[in-house]
XYZ file of C-alpha atoms in Angstrom:
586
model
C -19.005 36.322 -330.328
C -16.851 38.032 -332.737
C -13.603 37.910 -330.336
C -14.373 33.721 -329.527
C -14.452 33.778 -333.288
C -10.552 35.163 -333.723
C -9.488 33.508 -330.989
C -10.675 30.450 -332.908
C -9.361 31.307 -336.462
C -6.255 32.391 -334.977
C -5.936 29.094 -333.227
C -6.252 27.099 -336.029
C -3.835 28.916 -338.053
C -1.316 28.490 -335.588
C -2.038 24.764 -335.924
C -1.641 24.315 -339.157
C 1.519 27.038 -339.010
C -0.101 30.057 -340.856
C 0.351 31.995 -338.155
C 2.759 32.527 -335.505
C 2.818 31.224 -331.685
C 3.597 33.595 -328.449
C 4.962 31.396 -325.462
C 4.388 33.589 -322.425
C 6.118 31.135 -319.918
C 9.831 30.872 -319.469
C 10.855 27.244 -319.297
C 11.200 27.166 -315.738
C 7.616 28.031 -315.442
C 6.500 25.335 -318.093
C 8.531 22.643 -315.932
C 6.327 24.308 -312.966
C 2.960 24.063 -314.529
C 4.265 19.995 -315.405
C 4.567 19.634 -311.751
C 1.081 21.185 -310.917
C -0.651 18.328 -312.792
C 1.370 15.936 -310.801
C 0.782 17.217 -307.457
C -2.664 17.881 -307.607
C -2.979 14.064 -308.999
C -0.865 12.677 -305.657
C -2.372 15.325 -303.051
C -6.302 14.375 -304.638
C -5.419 10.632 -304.082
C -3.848 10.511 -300.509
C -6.540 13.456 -299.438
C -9.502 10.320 -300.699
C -7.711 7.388 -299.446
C -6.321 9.158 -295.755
C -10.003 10.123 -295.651
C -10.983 6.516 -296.377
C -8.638 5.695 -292.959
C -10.780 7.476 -290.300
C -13.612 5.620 -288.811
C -15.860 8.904 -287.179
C -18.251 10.517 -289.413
C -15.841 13.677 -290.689
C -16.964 16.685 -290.332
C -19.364 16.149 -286.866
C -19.130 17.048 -283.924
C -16.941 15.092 -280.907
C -20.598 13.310 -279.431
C -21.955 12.663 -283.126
C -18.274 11.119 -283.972
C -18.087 8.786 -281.122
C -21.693 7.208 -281.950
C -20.236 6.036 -285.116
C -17.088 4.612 -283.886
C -16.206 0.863 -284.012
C -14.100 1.217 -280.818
C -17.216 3.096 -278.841
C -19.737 0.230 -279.873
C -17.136 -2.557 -278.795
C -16.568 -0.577 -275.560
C -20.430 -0.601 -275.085
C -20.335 -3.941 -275.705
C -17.807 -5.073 -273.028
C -19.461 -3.140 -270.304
C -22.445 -4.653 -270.959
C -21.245 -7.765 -271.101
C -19.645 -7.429 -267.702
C -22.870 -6.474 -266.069
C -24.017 -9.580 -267.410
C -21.721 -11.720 -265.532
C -21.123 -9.371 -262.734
C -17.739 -8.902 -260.860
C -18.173 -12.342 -259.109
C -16.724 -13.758 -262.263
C -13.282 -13.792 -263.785
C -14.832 -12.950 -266.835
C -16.816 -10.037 -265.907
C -13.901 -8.504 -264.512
C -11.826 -8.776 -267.668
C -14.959 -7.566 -269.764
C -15.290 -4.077 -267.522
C -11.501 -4.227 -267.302
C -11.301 -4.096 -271.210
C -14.255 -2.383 -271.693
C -13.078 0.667 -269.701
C -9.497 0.569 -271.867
C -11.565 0.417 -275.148
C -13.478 3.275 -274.022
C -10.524 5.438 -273.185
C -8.766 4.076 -276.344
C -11.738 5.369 -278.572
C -11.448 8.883 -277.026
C -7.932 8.700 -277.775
C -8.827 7.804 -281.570
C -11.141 10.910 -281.770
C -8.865 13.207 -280.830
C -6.189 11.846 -283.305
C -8.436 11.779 -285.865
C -9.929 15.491 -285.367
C -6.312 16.612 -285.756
C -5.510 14.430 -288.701
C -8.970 16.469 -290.220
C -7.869 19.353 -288.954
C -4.175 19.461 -289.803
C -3.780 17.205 -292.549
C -6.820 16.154 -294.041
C -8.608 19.276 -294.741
C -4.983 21.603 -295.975
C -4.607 18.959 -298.743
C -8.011 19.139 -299.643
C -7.524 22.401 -300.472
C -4.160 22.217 -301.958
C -5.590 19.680 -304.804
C -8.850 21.464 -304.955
C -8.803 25.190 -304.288
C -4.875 26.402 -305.120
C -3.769 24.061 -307.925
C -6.898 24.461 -309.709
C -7.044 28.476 -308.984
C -3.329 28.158 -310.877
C -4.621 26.085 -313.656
C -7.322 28.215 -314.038
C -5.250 31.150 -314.082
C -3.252 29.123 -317.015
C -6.020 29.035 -319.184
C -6.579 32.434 -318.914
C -3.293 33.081 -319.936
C -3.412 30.907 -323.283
C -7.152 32.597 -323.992
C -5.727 36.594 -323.652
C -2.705 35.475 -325.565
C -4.548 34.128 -328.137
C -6.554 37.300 -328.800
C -3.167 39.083 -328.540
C -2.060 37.552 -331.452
C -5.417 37.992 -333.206
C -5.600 41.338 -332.747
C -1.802 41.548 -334.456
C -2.478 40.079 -337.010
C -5.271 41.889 -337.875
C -3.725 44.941 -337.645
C -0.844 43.392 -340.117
C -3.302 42.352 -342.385
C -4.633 45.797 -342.549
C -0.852 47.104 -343.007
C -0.471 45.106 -345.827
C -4.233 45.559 -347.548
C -3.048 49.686 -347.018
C -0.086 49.125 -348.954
C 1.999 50.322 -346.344
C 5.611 49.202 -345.591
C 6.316 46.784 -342.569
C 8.591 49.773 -341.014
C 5.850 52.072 -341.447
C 2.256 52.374 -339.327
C -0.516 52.376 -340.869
C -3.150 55.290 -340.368
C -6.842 55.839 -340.441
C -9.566 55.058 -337.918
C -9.641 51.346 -338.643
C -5.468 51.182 -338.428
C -5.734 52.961 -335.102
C -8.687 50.530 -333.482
C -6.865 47.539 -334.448
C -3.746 48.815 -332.820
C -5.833 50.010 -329.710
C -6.841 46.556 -329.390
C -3.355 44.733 -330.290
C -1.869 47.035 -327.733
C -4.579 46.554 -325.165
C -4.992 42.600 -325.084
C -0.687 42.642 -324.797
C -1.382 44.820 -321.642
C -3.663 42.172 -320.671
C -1.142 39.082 -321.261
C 1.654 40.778 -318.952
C -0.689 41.245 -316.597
C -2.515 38.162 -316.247
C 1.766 36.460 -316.965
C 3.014 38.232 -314.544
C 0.477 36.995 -311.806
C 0.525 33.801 -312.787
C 4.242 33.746 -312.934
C 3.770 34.751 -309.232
C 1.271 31.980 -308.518
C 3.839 29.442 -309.939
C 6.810 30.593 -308.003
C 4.633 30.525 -304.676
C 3.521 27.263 -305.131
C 7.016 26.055 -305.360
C 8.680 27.934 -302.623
C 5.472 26.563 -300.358
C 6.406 23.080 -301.266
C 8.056 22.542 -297.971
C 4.900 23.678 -296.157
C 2.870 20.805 -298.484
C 5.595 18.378 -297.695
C 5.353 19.311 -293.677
C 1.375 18.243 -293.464
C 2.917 14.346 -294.241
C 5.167 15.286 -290.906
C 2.613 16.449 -289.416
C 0.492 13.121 -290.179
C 3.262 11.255 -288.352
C 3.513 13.342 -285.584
C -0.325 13.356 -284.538
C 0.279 9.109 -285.296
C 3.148 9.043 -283.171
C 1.388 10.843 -280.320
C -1.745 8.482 -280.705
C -0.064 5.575 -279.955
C 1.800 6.680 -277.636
C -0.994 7.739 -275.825
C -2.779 4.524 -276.304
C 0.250 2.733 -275.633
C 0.985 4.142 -272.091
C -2.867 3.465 -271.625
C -2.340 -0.255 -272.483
C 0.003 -0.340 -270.380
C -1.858 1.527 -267.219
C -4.171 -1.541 -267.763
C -2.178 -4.612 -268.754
C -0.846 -5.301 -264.398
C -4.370 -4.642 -263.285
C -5.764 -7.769 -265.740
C -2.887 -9.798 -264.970
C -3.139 -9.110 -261.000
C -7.114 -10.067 -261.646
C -6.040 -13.255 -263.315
C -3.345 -14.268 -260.654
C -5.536 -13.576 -257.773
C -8.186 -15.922 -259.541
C -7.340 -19.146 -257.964
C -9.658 -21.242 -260.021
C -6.789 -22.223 -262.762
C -7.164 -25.324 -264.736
C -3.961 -27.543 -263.680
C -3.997 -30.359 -266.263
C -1.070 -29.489 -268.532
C 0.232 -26.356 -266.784
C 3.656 -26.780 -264.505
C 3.689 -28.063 -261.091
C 5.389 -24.500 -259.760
C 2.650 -22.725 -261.084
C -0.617 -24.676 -259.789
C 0.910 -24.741 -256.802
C 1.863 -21.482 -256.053
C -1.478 -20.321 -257.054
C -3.498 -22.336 -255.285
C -1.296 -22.585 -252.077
C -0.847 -26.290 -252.194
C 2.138 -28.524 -251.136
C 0.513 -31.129 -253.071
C -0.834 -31.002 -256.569
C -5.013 -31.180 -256.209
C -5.730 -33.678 -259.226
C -2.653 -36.018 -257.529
C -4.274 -35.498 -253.659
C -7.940 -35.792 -254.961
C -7.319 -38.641 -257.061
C -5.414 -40.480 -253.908
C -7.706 -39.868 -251.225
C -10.815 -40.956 -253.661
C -8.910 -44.428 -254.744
C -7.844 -44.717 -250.715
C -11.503 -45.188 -250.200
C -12.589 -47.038 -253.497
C -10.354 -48.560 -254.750
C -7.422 -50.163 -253.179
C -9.265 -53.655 -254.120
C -9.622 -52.843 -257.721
C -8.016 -55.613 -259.688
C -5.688 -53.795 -262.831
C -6.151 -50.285 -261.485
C -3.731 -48.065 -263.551
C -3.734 -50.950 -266.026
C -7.439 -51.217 -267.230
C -8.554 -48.032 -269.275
C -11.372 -46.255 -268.295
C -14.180 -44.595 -269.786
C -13.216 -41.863 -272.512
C -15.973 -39.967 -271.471
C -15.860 -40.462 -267.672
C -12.480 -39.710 -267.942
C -12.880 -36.430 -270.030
C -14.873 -35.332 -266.948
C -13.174 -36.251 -264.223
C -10.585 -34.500 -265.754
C -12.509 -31.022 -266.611
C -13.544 -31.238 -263.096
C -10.811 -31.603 -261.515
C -9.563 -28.578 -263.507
C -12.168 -26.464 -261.994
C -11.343 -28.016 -258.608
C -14.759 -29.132 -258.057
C -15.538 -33.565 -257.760
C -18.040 -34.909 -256.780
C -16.371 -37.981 -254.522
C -19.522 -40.565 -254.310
C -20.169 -40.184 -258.621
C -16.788 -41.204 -259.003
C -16.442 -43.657 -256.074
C -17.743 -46.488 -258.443
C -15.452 -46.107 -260.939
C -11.724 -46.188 -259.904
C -10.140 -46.977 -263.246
C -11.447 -43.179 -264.239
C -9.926 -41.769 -260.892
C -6.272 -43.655 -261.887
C -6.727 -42.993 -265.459
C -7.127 -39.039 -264.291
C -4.080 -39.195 -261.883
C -1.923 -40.799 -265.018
C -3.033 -37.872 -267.382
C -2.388 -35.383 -264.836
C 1.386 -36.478 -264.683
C 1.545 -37.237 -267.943
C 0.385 -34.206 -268.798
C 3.205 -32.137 -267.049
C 5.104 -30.479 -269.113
C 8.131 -31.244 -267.113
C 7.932 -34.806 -265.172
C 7.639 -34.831 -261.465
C 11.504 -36.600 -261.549
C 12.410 -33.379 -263.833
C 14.133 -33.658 -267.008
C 17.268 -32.224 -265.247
C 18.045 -35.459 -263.719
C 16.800 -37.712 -266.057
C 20.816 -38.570 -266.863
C 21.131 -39.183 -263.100
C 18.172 -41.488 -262.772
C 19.144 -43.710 -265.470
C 23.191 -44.053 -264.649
C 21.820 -45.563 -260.924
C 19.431 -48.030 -262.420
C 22.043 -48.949 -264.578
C 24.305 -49.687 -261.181
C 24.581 -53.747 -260.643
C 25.599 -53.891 -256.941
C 21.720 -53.752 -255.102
C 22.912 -51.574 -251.877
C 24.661 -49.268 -254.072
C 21.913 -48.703 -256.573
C 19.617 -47.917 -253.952
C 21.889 -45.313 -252.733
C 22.733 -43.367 -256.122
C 18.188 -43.693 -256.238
C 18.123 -42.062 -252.987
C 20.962 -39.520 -253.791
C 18.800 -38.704 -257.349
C 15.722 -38.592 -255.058
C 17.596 -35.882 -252.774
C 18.502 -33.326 -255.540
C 14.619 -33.653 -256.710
C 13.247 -29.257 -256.215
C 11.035 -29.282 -253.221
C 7.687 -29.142 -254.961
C 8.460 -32.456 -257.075
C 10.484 -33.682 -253.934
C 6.793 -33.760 -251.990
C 4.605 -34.802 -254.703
C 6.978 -37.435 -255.930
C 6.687 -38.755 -252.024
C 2.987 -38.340 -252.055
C 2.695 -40.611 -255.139
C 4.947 -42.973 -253.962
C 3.474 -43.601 -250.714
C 0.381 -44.342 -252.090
C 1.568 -46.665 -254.447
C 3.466 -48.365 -251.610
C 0.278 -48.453 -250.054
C -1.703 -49.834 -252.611
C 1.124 -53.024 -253.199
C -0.248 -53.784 -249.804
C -3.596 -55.244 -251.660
C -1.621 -56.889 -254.623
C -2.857 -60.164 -254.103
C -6.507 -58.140 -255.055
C -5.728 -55.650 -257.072
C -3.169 -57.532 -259.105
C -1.086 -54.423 -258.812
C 2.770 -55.768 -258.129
C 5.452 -52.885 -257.815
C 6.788 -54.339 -260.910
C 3.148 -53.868 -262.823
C 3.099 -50.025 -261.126
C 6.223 -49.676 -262.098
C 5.396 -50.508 -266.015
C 2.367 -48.741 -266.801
C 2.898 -45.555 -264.394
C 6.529 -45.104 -264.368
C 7.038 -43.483 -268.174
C 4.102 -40.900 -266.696
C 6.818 -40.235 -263.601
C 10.024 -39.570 -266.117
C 10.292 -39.271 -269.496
C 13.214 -38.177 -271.536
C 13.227 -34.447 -273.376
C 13.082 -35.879 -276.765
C 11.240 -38.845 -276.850
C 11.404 -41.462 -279.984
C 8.535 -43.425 -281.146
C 6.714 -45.939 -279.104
C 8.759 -49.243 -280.198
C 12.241 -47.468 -278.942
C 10.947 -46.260 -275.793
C 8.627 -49.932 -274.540
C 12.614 -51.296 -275.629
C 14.760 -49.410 -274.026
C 13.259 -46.182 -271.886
C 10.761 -47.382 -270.411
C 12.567 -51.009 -269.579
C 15.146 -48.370 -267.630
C 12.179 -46.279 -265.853
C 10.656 -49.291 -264.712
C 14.001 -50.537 -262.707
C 13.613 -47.153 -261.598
C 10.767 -46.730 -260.206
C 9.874 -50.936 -259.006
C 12.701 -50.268 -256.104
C 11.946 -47.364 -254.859
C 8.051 -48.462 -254.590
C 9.514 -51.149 -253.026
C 11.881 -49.512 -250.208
C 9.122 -46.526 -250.148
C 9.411 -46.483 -246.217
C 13.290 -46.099 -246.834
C 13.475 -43.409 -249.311
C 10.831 -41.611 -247.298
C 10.669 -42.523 -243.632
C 7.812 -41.705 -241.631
C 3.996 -42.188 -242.227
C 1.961 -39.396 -244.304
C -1.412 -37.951 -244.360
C -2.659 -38.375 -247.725
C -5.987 -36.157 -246.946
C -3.764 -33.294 -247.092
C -6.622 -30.454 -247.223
C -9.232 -32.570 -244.909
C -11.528 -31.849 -247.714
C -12.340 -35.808 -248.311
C -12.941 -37.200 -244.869
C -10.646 -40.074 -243.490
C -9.423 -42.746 -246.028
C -11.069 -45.919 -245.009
C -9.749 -49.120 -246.672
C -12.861 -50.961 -247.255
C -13.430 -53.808 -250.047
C -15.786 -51.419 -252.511
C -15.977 -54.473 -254.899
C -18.590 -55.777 -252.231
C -20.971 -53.504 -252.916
C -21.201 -54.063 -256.737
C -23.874 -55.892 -257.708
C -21.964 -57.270 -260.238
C -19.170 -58.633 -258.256
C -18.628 -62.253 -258.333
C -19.688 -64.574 -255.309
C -16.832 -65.848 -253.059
C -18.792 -69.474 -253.191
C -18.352 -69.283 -257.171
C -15.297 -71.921 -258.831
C -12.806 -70.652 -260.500
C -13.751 -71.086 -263.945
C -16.929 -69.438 -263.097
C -15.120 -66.754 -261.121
C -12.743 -66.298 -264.499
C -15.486 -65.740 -266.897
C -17.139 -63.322 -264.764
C -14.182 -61.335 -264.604
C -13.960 -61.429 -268.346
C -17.862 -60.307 -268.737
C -16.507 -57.174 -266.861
C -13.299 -55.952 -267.687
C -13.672 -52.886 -270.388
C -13.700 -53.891 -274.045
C -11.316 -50.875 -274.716
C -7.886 -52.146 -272.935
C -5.135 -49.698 -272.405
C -1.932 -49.321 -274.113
C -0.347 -50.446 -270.103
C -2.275 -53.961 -270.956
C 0.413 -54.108 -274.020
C 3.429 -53.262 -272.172
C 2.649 -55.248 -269.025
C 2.431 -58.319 -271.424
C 5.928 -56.961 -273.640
C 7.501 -57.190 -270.144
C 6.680 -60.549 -269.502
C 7.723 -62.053 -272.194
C 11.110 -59.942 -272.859
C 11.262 -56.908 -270.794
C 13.472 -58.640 -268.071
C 15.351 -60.149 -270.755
C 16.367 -57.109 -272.320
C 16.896 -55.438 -269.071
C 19.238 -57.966 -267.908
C 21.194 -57.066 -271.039
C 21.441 -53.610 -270.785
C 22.955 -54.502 -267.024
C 19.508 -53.311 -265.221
C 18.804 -55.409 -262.338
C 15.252 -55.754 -261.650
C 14.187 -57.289 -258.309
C 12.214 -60.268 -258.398
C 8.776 -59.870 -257.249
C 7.320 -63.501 -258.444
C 7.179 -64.468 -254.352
C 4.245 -61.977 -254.231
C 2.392 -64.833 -256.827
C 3.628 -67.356 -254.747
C 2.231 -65.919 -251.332
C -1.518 -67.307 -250.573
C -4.622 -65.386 -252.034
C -5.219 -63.370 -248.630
C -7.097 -59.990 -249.705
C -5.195 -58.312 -246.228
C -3.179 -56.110 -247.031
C 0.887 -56.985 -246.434
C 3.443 -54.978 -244.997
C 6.141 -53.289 -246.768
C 9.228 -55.034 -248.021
C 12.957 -54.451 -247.174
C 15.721 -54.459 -249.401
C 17.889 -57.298 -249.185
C 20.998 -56.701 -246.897
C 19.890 -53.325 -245.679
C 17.895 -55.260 -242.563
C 17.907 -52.540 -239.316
C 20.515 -53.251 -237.182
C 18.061 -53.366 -233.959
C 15.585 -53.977 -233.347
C 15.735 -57.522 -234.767
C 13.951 -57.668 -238.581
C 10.894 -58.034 -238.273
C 9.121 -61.438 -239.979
C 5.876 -60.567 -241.738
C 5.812 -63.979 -242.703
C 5.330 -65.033 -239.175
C 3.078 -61.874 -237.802
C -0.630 -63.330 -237.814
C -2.605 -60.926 -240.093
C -5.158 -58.494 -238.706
C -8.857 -59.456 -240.040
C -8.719 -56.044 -240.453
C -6.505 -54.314 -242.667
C -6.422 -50.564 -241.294
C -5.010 -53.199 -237.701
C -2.853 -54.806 -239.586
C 0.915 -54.460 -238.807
C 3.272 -52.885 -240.697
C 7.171 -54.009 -240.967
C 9.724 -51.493 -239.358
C 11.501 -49.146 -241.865
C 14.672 -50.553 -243.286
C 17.996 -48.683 -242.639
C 20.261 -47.698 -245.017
C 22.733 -49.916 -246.880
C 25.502 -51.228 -245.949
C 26.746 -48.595 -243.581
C 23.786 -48.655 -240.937
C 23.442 -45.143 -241.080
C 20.826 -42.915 -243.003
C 22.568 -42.391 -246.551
C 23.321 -38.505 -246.625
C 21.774 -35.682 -244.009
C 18.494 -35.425 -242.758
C 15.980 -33.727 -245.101
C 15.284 -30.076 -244.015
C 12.483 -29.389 -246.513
């Protein structure tokens, strides 16, 4: 009690300068104990918040770690999941495919983080809690034995002076020689306790570089983490993308033609063939097919099953504006068109040709350069809409109305403008386009073609399905009568084609002929009796075959039945009576 009580008095007459002050530490050592306070406030921070960073319980075991793990649970979670499904799904497969990664990615995050504890985590814990404080404890030692140091002297100069003794002189007695027993003992005590904390100081700062090396070390055990989950990524990254290739079941709405059909192994796109081979059965007869809209909803079906390759032919046989209005979206829908943006430049410059034989020529050249996948669907769709110009005088379906409402769904340019600037210009060029070569479809592509490519649909059979509506008007009916019941069933929703058809008949042609587009005149087909057989294919003008003679489908009495019906010969080519170009090798 009696020594707190110098230390006390002697402290606050140093304070108030009544006494004098020993400073112990060189200045070196005072800028050391500066930096003390500052490391231990960094290290105590980035020891809490590094600490903060791990996700196992710190301290536990590998097992009792791995139970509190996010990566662990979501691992469990996969697997499970995948059981759930099974491996008959693409899905399960992915989930145990990802599952198993997580799972080996969590054991990977253990072991990082049981080195980060062990090398980093747990060294700077005791750097800002054990040796820094140990030092500052040390340091307040110090000031405490100094402070009775200089108590104790100036005591025992008090007593020199009470004694009457001279400065330069001792004093003596029993009292003189316990006070300077106990100055001389407490400065023992202050070199001591100086001298080891002057060796604590200059340890700590020579050691800096180890301190400094656990923040290496931090990045090193980081670096090898990921690198260890990285190379695990990619162990597993070909095996999900070989699952997903091998899955055939791909949606093919919106997704290039290369790609569908390499997956699935087709020649010919599946909406395009399953769309053809349903309307070759239902719907040939079909007055405004590709023109009238469908059903929103029936077509958002058709087309999400046709994505997952599965149709159900007799649901959709009564409905063939949804089958068109699906085979439209799937090709409009491409990101590239099936006549390829690459030749768009070439397409155009030959409709914009004025001599007929010579047009027809730079169409088939254009047709020629087309890649082989778009070379055979292009033909596929082509055919069939030769075909279906057979039934015109039913289906209202000209190769100049096919030409307007599909052909911006067969090309397109890269950049497209807005609406107004492609039904004026664009379009107006597609259509002259497109109308010939619908129109010469046995000449661009000679030879007949099996539209049931797979023999998944059974043979096409060209049947009047309008018969077996209900609703269908009665042949007996007038023709008011037989008007208004056509207007009680047409769609109230009518389809942007509707607008375009009518744009072309009042100027389309007009501004065609100004832009130098010929368009062939297809009025005769108005003009040709209301027969619902279906009538051969036409010729270009001047490109007759040179034998046998042309053949007059005029004059050719017309089968009752329209699968007997026959067809005109094939035209030749141009001008030159030879086939424009070699023989197609694809």
């Amino acid at each position: 009690m009696k020594k707190q009580f110098n230390r006390m008095r002697q402290l606050a007459n140093q304070t108030v300068g009544r006494a004098e002050k020993t400073e112990v530490l060189s200045d070196d050592l005072l800028q050391v104990e500066k930096r003390l306070e500052l490391v231990k406030q960094v290290t105590h921070s980035t020891h809490k918040k590094l600490t903060a960073c791990l996700q196992g319980q710190q301290g536990t075991e590998t097992d009792k770690r791995s139970k509190k793990l996010p990566l662990i649970t979501l691992a469990q979670c996969l697997m499970e999941g995948s059981a759930v499904l099974g491996d008959d799904s693409l899905l399960g497969k992915m989930l145990k495919l990802c599952g198993e990664a997580e799972d080996k990615l969590a054991q990977e995050l253990i072991h990082f983080e049981q080195e980060v504890e062990r090398d980093v985590v747990e060294p700077l814990f005791v750097l800002a809690e054990v040796e820094i404080p140990n030092i500052q404890k040390q340091r307040k030692h110090l000031a405490k034995l100094v402070l009775d140091m200089d108590s104790s002297r100036a005591r025992w100069q008090q007593s020199a002076k009470s004694s009457g003794v001279s400065s330069n002189l001792q004093p003596s007695g029993a009292k003189a020689d316990a006070l300077r027993e106990e100055m001389e003992e407490a400065a023992n005590r202050v070199e001591i306790c100086r001298d080891q904390l002057s060796a604590d100081m200059y340890s700590f700062v020579a050691k800096e570089i180890d301190y400094a090396n656990y923040f290496q070390t931090l990045i090193e055990v980081q670096a090898e983490y990921h690198r260890k989950s990285l190379a695990l990524l990619q162990a597993v990254l070909p095996q999900i993308k070989a699952q997903q290739e091998a899955w055939i079941e791909k949606p093919s709405f919106g997704k290039p033609l290369d790609e569908h059909l390499t997956v699935s192994g087709r020649e010919i796109a599946f909406p395009i063939e399953a769309c053809v081979t349903m309307l070759l059965e239902c719907g040939m007869q079909e007055e405004g097919l590709f023109r009238v809209a469908p059903s929103a909803s029936k077509l958002k079906k058709l087309k999400a099953a046709l994505d997952c390759c599965v149709v159900d032919v007799a649901e959709y046989s009564a409905d063939p504006h949804a089958i068109a209005g699906a085979l439209k979206s799937y090709l409009r829908e491409l990101p590239e068109p099936l006549m390829t943006f690459e030749l768009y430049e070439e397409w155009i410059q030959a409709s914009n040709i004025q001599d007929q034989d010579k047009r027809l020529q730079a169409l088939w050249n254009a047709c020629e350069k087309l890649p082989k996948p778009n070379y055979n669907n292009f033909k596929y769709v082509i055919k069939f809409l030769s075909k279906l110009t057979e039934y015109q005088d039913a289906n209202k379906m000209t190769p100049s109305n096919m030409a307007i409402v599909l052909g911006p769904n067969l090309l397109w340019p890269q950049a497209e403008g807005n609406i107004t600037e492609m039904m004026t210009t664009v379009s107006l060029q597609i259509v002259g386009i497109i109308e010939p070569i619908i129109q010469h479809a046995d000449w661009f592509f000679p030879g007949d073609i099996e539209f049931n490519v797979t023999g998944n649909y059974g043979s096409p059979v060209h049947t009047n399905h309008n018969a077996n509506y209900s609703s269908m008007p009665s042949p007996d009916m007038d023709h008011s009568d037989r008007k208004q019941h056509d207007q009680a069933r047409r769609p109230l929703s009518v389809a942007t084609d509707n607008m375009m058809l009518e744009f072309y008949k009042k100027d389309g042609y007009s501004i065609l002929f100004y832009m130098g587009v010929r368009v062939m005149d297809t009025s005769w087909v108005a003009r040709r009796g209301s027969s619902l057989v279906r009538k051969g294919p036409s010729t270009p003008p001047a490109v007759q075959p040179p034998a046998p003679p042309p053949f007059d489908t005029a004059a050719t009495p017309q089968s009752p039945n329209p699968d007997l019906s026959v067809e005109s010969p094939s035209p030749t080519p141009p001008s030159s009576g030879s086939q424009p170009g070699p023989e197609r090798t694809r």
